[in-house]
Tab-separated table of C-alpha atoms in Angstrom:
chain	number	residue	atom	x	y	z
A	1	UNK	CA	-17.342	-10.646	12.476
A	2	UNK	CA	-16.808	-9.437	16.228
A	3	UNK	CA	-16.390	-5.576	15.505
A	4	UNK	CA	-14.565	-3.912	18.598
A	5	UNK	CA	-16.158	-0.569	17.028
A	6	UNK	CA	-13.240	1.971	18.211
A	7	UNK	CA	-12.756	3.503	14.364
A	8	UNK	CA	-10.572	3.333	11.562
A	9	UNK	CA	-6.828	2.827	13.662
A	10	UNK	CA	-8.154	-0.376	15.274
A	11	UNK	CA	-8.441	-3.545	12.968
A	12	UNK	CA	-12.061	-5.111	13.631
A	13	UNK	CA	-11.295	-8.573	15.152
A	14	UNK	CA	-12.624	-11.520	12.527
A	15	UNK	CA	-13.031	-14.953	12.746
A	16	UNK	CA	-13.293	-17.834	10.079
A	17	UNK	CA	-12.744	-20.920	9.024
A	18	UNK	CA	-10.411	-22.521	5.731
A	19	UNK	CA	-11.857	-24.791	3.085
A	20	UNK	CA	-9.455	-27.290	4.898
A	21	UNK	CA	-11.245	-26.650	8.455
A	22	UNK	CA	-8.510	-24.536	10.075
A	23	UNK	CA	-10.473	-22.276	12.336
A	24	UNK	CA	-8.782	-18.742	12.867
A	25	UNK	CA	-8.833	-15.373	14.643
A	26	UNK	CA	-7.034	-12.046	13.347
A	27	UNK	CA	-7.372	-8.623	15.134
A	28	UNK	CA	-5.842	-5.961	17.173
A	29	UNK	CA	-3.726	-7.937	20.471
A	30	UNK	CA	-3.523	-4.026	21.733
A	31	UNK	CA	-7.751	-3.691	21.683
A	32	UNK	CA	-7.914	-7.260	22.629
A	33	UNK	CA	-5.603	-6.791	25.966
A	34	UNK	CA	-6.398	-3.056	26.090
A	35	UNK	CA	-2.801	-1.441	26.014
A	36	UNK	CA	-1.977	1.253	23.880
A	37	UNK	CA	0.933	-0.490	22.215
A	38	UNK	CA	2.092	2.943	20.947
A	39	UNK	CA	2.239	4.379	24.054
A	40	UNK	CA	3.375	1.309	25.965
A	41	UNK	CA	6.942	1.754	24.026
A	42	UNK	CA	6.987	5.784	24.551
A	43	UNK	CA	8.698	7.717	27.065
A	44	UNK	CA	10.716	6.398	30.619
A	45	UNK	CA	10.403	2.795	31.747
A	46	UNK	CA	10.408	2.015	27.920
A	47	UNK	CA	11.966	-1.393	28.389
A	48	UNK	CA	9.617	-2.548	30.889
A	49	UNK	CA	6.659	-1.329	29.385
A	50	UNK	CA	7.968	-3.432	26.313
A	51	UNK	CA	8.153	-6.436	27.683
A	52	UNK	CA	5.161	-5.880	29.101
A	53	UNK	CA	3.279	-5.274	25.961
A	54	UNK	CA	5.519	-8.965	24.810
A	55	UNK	CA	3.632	-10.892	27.730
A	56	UNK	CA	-0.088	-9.339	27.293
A	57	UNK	CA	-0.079	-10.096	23.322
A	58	UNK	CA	1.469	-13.656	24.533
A	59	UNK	CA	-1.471	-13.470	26.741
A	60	UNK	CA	-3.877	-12.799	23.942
A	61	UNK	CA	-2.454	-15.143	21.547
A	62	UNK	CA	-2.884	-18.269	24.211
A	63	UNK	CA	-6.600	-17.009	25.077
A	64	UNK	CA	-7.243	-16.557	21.616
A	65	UNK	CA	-6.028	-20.303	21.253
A	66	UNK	CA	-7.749	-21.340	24.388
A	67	UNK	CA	-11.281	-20.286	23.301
A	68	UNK	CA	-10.901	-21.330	19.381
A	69	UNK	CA	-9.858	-24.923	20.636
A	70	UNK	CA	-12.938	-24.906	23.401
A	71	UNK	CA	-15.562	-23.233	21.264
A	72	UNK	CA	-14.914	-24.273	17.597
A	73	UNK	CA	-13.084	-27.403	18.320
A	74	UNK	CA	-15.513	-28.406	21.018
A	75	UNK	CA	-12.336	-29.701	22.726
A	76	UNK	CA	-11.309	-29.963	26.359
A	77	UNK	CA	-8.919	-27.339	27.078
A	78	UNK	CA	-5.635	-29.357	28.550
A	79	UNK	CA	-2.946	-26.443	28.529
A	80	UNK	CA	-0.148	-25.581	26.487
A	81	UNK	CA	3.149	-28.082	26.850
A	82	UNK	CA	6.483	-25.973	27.785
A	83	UNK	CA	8.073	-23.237	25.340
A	84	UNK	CA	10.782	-24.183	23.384
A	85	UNK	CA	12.387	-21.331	21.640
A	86	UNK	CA	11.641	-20.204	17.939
A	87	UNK	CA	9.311	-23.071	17.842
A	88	UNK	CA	5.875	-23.394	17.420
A	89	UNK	CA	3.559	-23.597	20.663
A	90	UNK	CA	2.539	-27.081	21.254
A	91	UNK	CA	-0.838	-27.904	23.427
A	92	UNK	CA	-0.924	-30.497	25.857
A	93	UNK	CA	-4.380	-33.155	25.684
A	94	UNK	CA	-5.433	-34.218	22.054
A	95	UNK	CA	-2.317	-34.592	19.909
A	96	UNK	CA	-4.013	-34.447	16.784
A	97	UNK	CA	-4.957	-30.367	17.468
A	98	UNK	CA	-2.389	-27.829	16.066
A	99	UNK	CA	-2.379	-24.595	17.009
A	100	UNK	CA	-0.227	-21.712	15.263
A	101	UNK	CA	0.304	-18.150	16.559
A	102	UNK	CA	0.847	-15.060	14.499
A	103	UNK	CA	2.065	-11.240	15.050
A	104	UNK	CA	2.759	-8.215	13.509
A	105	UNK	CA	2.827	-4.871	14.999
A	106	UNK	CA	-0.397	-5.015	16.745
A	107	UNK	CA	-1.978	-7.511	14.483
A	108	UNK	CA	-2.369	-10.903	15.560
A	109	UNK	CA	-3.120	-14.655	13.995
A	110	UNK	CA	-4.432	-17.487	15.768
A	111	UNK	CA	-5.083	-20.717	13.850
A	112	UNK	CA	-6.237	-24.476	15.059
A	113	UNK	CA	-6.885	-27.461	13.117
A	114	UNK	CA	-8.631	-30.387	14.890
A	115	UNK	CA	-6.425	-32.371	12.544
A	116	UNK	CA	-2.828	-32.207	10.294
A	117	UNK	CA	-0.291	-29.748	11.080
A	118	UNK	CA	-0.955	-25.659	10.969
A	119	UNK	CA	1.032	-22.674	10.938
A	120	UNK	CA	0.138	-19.072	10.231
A	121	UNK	CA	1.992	-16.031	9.773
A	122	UNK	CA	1.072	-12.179	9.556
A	123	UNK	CA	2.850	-9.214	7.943
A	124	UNK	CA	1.502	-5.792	8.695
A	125	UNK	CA	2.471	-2.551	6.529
A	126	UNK	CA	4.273	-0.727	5.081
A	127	UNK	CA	6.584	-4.132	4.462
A	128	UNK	CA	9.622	-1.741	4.266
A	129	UNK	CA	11.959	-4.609	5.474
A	130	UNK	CA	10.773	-5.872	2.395
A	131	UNK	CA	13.076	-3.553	0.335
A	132	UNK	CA	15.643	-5.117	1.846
A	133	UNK	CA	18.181	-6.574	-0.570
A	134	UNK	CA	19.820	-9.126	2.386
A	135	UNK	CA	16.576	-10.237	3.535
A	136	UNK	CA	15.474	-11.038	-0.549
A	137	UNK	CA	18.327	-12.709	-0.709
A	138	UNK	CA	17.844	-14.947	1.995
A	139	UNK	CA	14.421	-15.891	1.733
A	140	UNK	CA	14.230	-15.767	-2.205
A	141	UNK	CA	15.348	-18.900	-4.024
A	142	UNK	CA	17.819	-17.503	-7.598
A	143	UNK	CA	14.414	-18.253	-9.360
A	144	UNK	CA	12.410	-16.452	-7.230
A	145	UNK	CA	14.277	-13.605	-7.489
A	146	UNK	CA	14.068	-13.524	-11.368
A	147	UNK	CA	10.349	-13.518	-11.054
A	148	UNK	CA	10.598	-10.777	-8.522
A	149	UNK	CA	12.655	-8.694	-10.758
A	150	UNK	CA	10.018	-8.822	-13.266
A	151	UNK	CA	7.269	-7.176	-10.867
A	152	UNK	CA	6.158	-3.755	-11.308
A	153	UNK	CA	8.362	-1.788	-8.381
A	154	UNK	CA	5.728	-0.526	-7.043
A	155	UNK	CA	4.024	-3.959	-6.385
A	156	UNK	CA	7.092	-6.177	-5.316
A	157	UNK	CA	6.281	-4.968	-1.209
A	158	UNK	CA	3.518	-6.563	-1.099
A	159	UNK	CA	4.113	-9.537	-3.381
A	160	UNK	CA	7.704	-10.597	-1.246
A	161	UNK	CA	5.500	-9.951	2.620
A	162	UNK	CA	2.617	-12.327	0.677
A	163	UNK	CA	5.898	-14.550	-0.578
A	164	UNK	CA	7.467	-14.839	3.312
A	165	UNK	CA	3.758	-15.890	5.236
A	166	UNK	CA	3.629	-18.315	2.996
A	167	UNK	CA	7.392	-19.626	3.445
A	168	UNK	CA	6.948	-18.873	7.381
A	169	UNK	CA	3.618	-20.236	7.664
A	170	UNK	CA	4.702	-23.403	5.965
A	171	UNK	CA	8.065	-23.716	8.111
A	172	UNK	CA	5.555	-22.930	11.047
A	173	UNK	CA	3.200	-26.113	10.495
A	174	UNK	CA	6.109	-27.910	9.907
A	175	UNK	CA	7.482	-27.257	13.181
A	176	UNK	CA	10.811	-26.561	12.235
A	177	UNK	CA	10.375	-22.530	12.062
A	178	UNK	CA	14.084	-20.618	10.599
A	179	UNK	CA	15.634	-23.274	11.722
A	180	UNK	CA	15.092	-24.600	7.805
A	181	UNK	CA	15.522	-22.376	4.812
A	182	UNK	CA	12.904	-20.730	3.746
A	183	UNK	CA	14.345	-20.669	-0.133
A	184	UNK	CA	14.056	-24.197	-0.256
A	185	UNK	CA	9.610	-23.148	0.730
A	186	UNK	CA	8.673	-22.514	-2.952
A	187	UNK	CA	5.815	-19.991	-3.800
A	188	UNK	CA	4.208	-18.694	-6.643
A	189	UNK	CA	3.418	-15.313	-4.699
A	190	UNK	CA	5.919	-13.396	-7.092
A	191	UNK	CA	4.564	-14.904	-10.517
A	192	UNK	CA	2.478	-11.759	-10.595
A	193	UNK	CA	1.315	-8.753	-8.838
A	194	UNK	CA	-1.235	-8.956	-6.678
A	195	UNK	CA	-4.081	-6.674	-7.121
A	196	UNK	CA	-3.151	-3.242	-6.325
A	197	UNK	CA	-6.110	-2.721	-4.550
A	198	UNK	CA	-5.127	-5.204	-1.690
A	199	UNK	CA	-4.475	-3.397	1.353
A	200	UNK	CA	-4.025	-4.411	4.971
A	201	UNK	CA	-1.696	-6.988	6.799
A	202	UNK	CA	-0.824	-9.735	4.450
A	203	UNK	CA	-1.388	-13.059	6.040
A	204	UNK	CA	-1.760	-16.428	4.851
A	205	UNK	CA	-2.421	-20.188	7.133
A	206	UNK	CA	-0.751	-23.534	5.510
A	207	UNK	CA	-2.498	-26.448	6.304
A	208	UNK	CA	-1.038	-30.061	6.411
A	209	UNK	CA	-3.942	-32.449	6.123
A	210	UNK	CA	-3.758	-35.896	7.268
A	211	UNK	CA	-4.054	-37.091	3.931
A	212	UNK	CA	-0.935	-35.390	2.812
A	213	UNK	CA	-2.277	-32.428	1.056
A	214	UNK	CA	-0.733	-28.529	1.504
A	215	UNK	CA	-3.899	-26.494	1.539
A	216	UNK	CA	-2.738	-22.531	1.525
A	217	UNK	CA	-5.572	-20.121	2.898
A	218	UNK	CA	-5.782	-16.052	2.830
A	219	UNK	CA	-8.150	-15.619	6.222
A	220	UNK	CA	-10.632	-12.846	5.076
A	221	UNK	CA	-9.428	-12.310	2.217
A	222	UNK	CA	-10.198	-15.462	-0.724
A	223	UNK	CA	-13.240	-17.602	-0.418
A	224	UNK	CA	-12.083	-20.566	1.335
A	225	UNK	CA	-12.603	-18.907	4.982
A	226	UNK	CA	-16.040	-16.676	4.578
A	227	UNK	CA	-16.839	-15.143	8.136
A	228	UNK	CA	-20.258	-15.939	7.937
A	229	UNK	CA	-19.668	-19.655	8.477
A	230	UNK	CA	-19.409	-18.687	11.981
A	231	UNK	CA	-21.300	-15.832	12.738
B	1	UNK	CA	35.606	-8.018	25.945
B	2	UNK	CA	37.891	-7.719	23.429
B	3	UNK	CA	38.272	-5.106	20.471
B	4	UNK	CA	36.620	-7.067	18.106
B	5	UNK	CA	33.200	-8.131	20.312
B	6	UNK	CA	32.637	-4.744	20.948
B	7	UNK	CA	32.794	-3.836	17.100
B	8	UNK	CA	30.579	-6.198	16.356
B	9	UNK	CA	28.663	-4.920	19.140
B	10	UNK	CA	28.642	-1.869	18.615
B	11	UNK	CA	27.580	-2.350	14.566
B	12	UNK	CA	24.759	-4.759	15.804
B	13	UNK	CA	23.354	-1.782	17.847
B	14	UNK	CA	23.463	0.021	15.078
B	15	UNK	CA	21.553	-2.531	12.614
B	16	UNK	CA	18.772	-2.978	14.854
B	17	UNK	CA	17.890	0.797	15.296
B	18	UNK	CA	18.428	0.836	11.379
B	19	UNK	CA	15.421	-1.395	10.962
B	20	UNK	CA	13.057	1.241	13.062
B	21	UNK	CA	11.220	-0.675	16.034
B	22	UNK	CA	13.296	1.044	18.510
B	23	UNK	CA	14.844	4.387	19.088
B	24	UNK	CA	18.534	4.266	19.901
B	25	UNK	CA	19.305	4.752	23.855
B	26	UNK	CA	16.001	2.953	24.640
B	27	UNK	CA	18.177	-0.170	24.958
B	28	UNK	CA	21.122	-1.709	26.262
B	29	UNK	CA	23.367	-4.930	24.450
B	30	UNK	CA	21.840	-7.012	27.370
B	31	UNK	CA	17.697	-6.107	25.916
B	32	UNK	CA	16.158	-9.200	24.986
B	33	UNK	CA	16.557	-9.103	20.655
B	34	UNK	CA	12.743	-10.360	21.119
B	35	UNK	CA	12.131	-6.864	22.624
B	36	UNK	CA	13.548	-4.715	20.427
B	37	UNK	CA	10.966	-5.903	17.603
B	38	UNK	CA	13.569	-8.703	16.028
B	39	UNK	CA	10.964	-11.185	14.809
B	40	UNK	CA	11.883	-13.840	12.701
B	41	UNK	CA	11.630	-11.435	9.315
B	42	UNK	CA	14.240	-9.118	11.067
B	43	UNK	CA	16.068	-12.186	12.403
B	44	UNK	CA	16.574	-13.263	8.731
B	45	UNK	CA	17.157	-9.772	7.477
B	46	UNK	CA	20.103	-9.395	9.911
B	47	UNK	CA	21.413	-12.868	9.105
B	48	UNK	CA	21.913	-11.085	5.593
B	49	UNK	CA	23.474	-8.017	6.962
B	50	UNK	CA	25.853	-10.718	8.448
B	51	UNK	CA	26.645	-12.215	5.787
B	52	UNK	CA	27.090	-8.617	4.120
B	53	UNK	CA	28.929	-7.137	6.632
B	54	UNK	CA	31.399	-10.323	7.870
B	55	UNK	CA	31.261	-12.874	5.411
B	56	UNK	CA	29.881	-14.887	7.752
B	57	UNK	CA	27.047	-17.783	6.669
B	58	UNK	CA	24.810	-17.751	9.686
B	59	UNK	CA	21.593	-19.127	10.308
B	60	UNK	CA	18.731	-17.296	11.682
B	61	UNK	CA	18.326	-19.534	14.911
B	62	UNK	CA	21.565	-17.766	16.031
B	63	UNK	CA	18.877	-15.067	17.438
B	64	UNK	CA	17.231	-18.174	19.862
B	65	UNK	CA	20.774	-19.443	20.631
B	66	UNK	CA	22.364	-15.818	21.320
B	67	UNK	CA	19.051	-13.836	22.856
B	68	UNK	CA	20.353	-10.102	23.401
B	69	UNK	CA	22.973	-7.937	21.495
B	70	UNK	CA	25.796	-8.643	23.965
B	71	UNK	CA	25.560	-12.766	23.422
B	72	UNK	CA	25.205	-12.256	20.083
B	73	UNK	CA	28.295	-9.923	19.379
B	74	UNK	CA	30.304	-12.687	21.343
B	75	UNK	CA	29.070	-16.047	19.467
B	76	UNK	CA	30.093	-14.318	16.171
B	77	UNK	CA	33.337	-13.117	17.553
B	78	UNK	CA	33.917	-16.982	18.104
B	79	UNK	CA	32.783	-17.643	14.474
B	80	UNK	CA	34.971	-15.251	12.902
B	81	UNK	CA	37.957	-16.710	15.320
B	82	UNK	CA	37.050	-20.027	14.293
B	83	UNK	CA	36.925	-19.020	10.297
């Protein structure tokens, strides 16, 4: 664990890697890059300052990318290949690495894979877009939704923002982001309610492996990605 | 711009300051969507408010295709004049 040690507000930035190998890092972009992301949105010049804060945590995510390829990869670093919009980053050098970038709010996801395809997603509270009948609709399959319906209300938040990483991060290793839709990415994140006690972003990594399996990891939060393999 | 961009328009201002990241007249139509907090959740979301609102199937990569408020208002004008 790399603690940034600035108190409760900031999120201590962790690292880890899956069962599957996929090494990640999740923490605060804003303590990362140092920029108050709360303030950076406040008062005049508000536009600027936001796309300001949009290149700095772009910034972070690539160094965070850069230095999880280099140091946990043991790979040479060869760049990132040019953006292509609501797609995936792709890196130039080794093809087999995959590389996935997540953010919410000032959380952010990074996640490589020396091998198979990766893709991560983040979802940081209070998930009110979650009580959003449109979006449930459009990223619930019918069946879905019946299992939904049968959550406590209190816990369907946090069951649908654990239901869409998963959907995201799997339409994120496959490279094909919204672009596909996520109904047709099943989940059994809505079977039941997940542990009231849960708190914090939700966030989940999908894994490809070259041998065809679909390996779906919690970073910090189920045992297939303890910290202390790395520190 | 005809009547009916600038409806849309005008209602697509008002979604995304209904989903919180921004405070209204902190943007103009021509903000980048990207800046005003419309991640792919929110991209979704207001593919449902679409839907909703014009009866319009969309999909979300309308957001990538049509980047700020003002390009977005027009390409489902052009939908809805082509429906």
């Amino acid at each position: 664990m790399i603690a940034h040690g600035r108190g409760a507000a900031f999120m201590e930035t962790s690292e880890g890697v899956t069962a599957s190998g996929v090494f990640w890092r999740m923490g605060d972009w804003t303590v990362a890059t140092g920029v108050d992301e709360a303030h950076s949105a406040a008062g005049s010049g508000e536009r600027s300052a936001r796309a300001g804060a949009l290149r700095r945590r772009r910034s972070a995510g690539r160094a965070w990318a850069r230095d999880l390829v280099t140091s946990r990869l043991g790979a040479v670093w060869a760049g990132f290949a040019a953006d292509a919009p609501g797609r995936k980053p792709r890196l130039l050098g080794d093809a087999r690495i995959d590389v996935s970038i997540a953010h919410s709010a000032s959380t952010l996801l990074v996640a490589v894979v020396a091998e198979g395809l990766v893709g991560a997603d983040v979802e940081e509270e209070p998930f009110d877009v979650f009580d959003r009948v449109a979006l449930i609709r459009r990223m619930c399959s019918a069946d879905e939704q019946v299992r939904l319906e049968r959550l406590p209300r209190t816990a369907r938040r946090r069951a649908l923002a654990r239901a869409w990483t998963i959907k995201e991060a799997t339409l994120k290793a496959r490279g094909t982001g919204l672009s596909k839709d996520p109904r047709r990415v099943p989940t059994d994140a809505l079977d039941r309610a997940i542990d009231d006690t849960a708190s914090g972003p939700e966030r989940a990594i999908v894994h490809f492996t070259v041998s065809g399996g679909c390996v779906v990891s919690f970073p910090a939060r189920d045992d297939s990605s303890p910290d202390d393999e790395l520190t | 711009m005809n009547t009916q961009t600038d409806a849309i328009e005008s209602w697509l201002v008002e979604r995304v300051v209904a989903y919180g990241k921004v405070d209204s007249g902190s943007f103009t139509p021509d903000t980048p969507l990207a800046e005003l907090g419309l991640d792919s959740v929110y991209a979704l979301t207001l593919c449902g408010d679409i839907e909703d609102e014009f009866d319009l199937d969309v999909d979300p990569t309308i957001v990538w295709d049509h980047p700020t408020i003002r390009e977005l208002a027009g390409g489902l004008s052009e939908r809805l004049a082509a429906a």
